PDB file of C-alpha atoms in Angstrom:
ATOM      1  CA  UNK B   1      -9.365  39.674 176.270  1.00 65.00           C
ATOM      2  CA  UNK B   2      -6.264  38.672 177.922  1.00 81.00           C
ATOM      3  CA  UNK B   3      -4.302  38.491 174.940  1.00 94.00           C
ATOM      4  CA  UNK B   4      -2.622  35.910 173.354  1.00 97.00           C
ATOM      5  CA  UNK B   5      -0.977  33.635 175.991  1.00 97.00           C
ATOM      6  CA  UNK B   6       2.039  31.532 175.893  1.00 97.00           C
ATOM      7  CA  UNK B   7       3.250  28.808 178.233  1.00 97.00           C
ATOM      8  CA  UNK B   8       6.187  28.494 179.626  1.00 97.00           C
ATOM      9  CA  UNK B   9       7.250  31.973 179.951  1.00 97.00           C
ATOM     10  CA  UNK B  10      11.314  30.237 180.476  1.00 97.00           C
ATOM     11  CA  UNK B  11      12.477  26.999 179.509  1.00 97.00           C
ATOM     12  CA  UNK B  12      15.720  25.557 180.395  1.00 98.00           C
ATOM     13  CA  UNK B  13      16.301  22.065 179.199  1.00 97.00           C
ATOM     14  CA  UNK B  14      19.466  19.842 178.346  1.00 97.00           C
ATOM     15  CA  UNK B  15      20.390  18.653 175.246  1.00 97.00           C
ATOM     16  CA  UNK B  16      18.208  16.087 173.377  1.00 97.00           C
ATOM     17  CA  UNK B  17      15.505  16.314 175.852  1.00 97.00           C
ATOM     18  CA  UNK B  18      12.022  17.200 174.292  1.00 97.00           C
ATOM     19  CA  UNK B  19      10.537  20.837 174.398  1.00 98.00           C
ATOM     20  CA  UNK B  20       6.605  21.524 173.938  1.00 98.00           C
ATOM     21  CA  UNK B  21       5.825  25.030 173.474  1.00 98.00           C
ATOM     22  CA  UNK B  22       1.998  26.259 174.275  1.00 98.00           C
ATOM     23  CA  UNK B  23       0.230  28.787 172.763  1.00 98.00           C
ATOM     24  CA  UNK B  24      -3.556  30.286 173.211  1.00 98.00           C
ATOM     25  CA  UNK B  25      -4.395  32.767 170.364  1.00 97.00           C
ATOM     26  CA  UNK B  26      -6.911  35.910 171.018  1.00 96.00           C
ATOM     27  CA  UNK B  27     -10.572  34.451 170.718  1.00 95.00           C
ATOM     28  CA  UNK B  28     -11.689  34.640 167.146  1.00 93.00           C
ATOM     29  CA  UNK B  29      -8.255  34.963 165.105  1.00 94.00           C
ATOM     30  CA  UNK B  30      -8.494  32.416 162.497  1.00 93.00           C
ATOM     31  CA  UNK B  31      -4.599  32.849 161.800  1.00 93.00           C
ATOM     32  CA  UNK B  32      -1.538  32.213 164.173  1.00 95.00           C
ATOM     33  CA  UNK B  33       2.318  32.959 163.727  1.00 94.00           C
ATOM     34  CA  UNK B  34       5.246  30.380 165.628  1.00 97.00           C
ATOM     35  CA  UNK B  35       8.323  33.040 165.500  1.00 96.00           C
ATOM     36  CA  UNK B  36      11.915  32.732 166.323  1.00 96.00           C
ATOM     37  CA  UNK B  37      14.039  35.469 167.808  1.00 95.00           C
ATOM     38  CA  UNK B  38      18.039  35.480 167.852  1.00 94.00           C
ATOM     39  CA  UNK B  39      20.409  37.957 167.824  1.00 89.00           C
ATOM     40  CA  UNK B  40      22.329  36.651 165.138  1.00 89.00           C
ATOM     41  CA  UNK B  41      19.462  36.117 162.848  1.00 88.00           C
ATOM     42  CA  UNK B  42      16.593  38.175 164.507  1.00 89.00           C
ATOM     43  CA  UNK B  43      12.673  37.300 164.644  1.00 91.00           C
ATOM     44  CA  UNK B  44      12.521  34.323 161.959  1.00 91.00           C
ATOM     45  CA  UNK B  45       9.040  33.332 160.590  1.00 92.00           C
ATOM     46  CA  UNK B  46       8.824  29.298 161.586  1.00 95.00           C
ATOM     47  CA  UNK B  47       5.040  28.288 160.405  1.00 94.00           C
ATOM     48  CA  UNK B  48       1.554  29.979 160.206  1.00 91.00           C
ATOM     49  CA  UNK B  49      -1.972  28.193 160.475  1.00 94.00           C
ATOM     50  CA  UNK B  50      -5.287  29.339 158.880  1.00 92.00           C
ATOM     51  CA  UNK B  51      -8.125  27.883 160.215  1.00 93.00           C
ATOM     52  CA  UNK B  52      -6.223  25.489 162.134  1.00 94.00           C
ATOM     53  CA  UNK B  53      -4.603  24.792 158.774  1.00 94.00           C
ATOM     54  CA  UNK B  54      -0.559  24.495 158.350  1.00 93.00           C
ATOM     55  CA  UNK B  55      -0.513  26.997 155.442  1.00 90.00           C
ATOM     56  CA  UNK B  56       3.427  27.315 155.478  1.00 88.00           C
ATOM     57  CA  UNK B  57       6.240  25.739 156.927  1.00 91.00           C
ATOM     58  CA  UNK B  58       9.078  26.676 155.096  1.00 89.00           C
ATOM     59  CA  UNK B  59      10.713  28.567 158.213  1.00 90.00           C
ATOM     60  CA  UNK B  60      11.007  24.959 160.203  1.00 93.00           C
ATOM     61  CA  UNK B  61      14.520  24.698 160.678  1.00 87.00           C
ATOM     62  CA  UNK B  62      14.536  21.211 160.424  1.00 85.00           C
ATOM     63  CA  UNK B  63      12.394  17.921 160.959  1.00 91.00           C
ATOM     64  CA  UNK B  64      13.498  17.985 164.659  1.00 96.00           C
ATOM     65  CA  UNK B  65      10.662  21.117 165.077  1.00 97.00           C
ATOM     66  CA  UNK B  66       7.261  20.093 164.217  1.00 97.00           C
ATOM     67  CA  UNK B  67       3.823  22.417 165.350  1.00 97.00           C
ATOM     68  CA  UNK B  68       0.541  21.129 165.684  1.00 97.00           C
ATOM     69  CA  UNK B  69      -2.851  23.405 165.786  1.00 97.00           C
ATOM     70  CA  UNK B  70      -5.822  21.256 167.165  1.00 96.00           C
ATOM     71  CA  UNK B  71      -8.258  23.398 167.718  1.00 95.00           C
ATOM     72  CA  UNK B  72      -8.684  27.254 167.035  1.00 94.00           C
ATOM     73  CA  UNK B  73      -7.548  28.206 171.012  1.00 95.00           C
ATOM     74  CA  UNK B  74      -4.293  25.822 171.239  1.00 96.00           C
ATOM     75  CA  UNK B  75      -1.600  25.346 169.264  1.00 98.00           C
ATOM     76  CA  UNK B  76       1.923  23.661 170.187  1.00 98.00           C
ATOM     77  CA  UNK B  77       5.805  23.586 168.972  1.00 98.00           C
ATOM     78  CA  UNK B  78       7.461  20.696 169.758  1.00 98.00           C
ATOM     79  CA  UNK B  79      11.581  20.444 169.627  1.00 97.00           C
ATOM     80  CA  UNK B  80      12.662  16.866 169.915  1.00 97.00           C
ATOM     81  CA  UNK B  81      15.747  15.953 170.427  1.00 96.00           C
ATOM     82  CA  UNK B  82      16.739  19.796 171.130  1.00 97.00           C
ATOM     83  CA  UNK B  83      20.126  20.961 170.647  1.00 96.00           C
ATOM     84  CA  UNK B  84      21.960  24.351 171.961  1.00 97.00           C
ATOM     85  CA  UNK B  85      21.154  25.929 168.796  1.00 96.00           C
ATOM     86  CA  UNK B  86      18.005  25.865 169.417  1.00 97.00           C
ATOM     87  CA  UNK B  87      18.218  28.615 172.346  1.00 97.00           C
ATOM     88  CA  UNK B  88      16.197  31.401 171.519  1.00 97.00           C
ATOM     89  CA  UNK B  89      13.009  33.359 172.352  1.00 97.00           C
ATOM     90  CA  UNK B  90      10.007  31.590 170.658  1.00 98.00           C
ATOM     91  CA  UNK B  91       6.996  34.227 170.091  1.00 97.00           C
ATOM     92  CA  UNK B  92       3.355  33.232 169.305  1.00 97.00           C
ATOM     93  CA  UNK B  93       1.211  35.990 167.805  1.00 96.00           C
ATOM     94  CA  UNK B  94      -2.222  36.025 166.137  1.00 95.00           C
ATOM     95  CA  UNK B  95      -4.689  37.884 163.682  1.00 93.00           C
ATOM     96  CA  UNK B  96      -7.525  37.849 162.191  1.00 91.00           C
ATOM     97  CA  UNK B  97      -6.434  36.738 159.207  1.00 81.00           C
ATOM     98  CA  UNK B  98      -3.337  36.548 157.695  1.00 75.00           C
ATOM     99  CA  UNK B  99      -1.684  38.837 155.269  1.00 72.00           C
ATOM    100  CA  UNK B 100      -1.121  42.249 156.141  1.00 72.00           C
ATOM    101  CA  UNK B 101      -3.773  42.197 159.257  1.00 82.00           C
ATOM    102  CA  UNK B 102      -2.268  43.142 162.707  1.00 89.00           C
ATOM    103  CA  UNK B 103      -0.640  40.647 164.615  1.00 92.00           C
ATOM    104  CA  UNK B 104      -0.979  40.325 168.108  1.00 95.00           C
ATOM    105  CA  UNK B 105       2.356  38.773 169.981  1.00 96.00           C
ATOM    106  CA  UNK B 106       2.629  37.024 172.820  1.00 97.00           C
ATOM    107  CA  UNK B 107       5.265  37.600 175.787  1.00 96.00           C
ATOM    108  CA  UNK B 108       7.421  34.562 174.502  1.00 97.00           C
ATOM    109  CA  UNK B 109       9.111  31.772 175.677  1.00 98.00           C
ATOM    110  CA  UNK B 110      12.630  32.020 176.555  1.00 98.00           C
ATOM    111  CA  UNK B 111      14.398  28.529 175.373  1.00 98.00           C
ATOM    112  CA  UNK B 112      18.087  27.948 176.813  1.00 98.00           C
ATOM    113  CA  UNK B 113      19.022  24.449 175.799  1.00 98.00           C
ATOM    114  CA  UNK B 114      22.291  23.134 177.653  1.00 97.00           C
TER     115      UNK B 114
ATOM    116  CA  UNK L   1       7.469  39.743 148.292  1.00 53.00           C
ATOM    117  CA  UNK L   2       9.139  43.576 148.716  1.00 58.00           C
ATOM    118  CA  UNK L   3      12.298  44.022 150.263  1.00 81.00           C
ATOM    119  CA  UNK L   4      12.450  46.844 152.830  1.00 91.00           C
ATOM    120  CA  UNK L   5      15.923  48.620 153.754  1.00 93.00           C
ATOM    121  CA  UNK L   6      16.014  50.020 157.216  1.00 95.00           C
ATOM    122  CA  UNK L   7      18.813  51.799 159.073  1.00 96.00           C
ATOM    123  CA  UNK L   8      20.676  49.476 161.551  1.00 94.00           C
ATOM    124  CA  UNK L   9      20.224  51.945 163.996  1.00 97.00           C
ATOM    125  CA  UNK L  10      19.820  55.755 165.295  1.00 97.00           C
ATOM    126  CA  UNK L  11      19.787  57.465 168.046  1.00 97.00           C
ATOM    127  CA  UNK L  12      18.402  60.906 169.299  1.00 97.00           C
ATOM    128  CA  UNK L  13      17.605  62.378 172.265  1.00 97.00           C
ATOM    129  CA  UNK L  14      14.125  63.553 174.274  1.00 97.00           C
ATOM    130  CA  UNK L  15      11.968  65.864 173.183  1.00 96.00           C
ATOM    131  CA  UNK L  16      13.216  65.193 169.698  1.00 96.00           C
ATOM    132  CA  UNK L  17      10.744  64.417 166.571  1.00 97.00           C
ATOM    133  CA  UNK L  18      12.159  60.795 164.879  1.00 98.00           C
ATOM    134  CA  UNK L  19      12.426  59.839 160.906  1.00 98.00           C
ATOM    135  CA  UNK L  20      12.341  56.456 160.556  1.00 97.00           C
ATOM    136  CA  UNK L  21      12.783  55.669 156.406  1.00 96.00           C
ATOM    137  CA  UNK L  22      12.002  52.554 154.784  1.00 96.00           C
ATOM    138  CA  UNK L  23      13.254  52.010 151.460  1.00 95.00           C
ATOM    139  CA  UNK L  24      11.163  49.298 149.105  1.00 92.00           C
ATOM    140  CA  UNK L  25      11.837  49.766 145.833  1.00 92.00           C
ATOM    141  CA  UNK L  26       9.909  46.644 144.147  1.00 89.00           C
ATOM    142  CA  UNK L  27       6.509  47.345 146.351  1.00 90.00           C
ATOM    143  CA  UNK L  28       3.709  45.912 144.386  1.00 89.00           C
ATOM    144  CA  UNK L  29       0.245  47.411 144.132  1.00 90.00           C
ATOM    145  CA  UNK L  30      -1.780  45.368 146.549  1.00 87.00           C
ATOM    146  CA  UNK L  31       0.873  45.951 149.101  1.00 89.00           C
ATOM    147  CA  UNK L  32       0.766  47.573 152.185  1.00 92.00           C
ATOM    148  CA  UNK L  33       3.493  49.185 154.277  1.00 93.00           C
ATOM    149  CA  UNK L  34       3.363  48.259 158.112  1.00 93.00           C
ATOM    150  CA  UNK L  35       5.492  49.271 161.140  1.00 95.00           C
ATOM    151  CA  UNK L  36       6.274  47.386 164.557  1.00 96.00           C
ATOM    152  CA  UNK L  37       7.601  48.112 167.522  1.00 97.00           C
ATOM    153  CA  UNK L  38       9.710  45.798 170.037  1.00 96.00           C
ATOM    154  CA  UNK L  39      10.450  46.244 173.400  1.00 95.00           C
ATOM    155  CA  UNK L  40      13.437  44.515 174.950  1.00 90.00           C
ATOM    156  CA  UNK L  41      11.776  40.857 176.111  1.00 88.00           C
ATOM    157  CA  UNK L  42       8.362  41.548 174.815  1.00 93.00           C
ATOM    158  CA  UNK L  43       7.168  40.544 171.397  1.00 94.00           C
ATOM    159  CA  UNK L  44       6.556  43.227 168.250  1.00 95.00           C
ATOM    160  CA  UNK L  45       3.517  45.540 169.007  1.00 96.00           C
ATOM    161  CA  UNK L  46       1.637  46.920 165.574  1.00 94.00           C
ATOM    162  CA  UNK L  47       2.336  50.672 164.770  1.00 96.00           C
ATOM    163  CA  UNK L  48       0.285  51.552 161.982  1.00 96.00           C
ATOM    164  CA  UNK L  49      -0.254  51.096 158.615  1.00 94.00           C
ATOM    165  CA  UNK L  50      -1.002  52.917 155.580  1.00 94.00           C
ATOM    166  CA  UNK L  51      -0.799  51.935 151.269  1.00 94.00           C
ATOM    167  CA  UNK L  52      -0.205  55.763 150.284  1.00 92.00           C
ATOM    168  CA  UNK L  53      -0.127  59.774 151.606  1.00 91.00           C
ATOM    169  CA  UNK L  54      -0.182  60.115 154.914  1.00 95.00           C
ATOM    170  CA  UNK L  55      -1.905  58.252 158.226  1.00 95.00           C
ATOM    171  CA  UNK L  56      -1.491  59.457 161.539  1.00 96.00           C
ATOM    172  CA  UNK L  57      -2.790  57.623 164.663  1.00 95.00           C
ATOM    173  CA  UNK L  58      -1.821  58.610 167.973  1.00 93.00           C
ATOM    174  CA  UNK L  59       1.661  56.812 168.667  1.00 92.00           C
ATOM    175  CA  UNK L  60       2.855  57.941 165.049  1.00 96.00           C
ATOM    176  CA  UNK L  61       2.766  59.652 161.239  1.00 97.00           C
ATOM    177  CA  UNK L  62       3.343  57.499 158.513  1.00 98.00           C
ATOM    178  CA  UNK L  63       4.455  59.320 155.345  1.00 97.00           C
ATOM    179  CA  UNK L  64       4.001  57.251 152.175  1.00 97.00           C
ATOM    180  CA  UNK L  65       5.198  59.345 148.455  1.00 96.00           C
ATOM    181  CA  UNK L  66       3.496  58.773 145.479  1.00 95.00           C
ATOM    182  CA  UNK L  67       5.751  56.521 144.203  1.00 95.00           C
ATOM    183  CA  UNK L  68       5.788  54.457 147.141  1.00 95.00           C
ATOM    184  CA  UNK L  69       9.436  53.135 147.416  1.00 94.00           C
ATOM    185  CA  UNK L  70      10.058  54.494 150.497  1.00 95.00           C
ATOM    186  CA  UNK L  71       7.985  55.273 153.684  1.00 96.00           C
ATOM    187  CA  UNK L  72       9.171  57.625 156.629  1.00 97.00           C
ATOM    188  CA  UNK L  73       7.968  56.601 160.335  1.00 97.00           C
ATOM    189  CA  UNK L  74       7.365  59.640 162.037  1.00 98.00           C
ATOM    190  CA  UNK L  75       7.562  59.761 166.101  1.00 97.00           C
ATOM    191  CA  UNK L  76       6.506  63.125 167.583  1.00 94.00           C
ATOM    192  CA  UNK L  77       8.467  63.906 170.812  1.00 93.00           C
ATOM    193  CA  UNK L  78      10.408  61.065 171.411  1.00 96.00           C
ATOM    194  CA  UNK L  79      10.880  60.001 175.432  1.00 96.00           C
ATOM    195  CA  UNK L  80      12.987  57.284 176.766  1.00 96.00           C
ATOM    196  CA  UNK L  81      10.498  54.991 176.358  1.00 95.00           C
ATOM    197  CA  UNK L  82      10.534  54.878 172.955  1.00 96.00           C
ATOM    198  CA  UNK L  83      14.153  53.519 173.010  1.00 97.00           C
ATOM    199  CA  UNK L  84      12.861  50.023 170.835  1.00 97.00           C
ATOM    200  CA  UNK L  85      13.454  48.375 167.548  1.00 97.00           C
ATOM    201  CA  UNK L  86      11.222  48.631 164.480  1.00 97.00           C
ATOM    202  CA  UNK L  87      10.512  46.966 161.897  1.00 96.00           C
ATOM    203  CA  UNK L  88       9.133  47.707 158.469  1.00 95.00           C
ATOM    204  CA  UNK L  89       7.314  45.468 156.165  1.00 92.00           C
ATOM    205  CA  UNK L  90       5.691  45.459 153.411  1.00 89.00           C
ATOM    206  CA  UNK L  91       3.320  42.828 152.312  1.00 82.00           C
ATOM    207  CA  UNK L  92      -0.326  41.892 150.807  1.00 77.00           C
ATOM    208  CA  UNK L  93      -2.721  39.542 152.231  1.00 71.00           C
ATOM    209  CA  UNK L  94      -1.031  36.763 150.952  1.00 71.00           C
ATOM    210  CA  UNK L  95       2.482  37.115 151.669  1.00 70.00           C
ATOM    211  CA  UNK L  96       4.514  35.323 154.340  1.00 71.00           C
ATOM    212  CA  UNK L  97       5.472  38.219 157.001  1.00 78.00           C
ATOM    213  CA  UNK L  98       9.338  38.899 156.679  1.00 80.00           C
ATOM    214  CA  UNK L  99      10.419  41.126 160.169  1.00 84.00           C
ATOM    215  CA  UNK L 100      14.126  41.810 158.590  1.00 81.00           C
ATOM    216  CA  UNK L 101      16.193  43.244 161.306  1.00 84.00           C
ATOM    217  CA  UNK L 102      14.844  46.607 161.984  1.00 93.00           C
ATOM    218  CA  UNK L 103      16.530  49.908 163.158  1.00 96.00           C
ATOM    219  CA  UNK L 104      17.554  50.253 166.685  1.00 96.00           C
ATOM    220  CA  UNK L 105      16.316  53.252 168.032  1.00 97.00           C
ATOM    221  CA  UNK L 106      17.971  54.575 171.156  1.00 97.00           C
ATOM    222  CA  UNK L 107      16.715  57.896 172.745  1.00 97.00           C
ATOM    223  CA  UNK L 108      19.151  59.637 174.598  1.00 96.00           C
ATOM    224  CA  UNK L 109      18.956  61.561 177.559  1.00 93.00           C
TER     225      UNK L 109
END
């Protein structure tokens, strides 16, 4: 399996421009992590799906993010308008389930918003 | 949901054994204590995991006491390599996942 895969590998956008972030999870995870990485407020918990399911998305920052999980191989996280706080390193990762089961990251997306 | 205190950071050098601790007092019964490991620029890679004693796998030893407010990551023989962050957490299988901000571990020369 080629792991989970995440597209674009860098972004660089200006401000209030739209962002889509792509993910592919590991074939047969039925749960998958969005994550946010800063060095002020390190790797941040944004949503989780369960069977394609939104089961929490208390870690959005704010209506401007929204993430979307179509099928069980795709998921997206959209940014619009984005702003220059919004530069970070977005990281994907799935499991099998969620809980306390393993969780397989992906290389990330590195976001610079001007 | 357990709160885990970490070290900010610590450093040794090659060759040496490392002793992570992980302090969670309120751990509950159904939860588990995990480890990660980060890279610079790569995502968190799964250590191991254990709920009591000891495991051992081959990156690391995971001590857990009976009490089970605190847990000790154990890496044999450090190398350069291992110069990464990790994270503990503690959780069940229905807990949101809470990273924290780890301990920097920097191997020295």
């Amino acid at each position: 399996d080629a792991g989970v895969i995440q597209s674009p590998r860098h972004e660089v956008t200006e401000m209030g421009q739209e962002v889509t972030l792509r993910c592919k999870p590991i074939s047969g995870h039925n749960s998958l992590f969005w994550y946010r990485q800063t060095m002020m407020r390190g790797l941040e918990l944004l949503i989780y799906f369960n069977n394609n399911v939104p089961i929490d998305d208390s870690g959005m920052p704010e209506d401007r993010f929204s993430a979307k999980m179509p099928n069980a191989s795709f998921s997206t996280l959209k940014i619009q308008p984005s702003e220059p706080r919004d530069s970070a390193v977005y990281f994907c990762a799935s499991s099998l389930s969620r809980g306390y089961n393993e969780q397989f990251f992906g290389p990330g997306t590195r976001l610079t918003v001007l | 949901l357990a709160k885990t205190t970490q070290p900010i950071s610590m450093d040794s050098y090659e060759g040496q054994e490392v002793n992570i601790t992980c302090s969670h007092n309120n751990i509950a019964t159904n939860d588990y204590i995990t480890w990660y490991q980060q890279f610079p620029s790569q995502g968190p890679r799964f250590i191991i995991q254990g709920y009591k004693t000891k495991v051992t796998n081959e990156v690391a030893s995971l001590f857990i006491p009976a009490d089970r407010k605190s847990s000790t990551l154990s890496l044999p023989r450090v190398s350069l390599s291992d110069t990464a962050v990790y994270y503990c957490l503690v959780m069940n299988r229905d807990d949101k996942i809470i990273f924290g901000k780890g301990t920097r571990l920097h191997i020295l020369p």
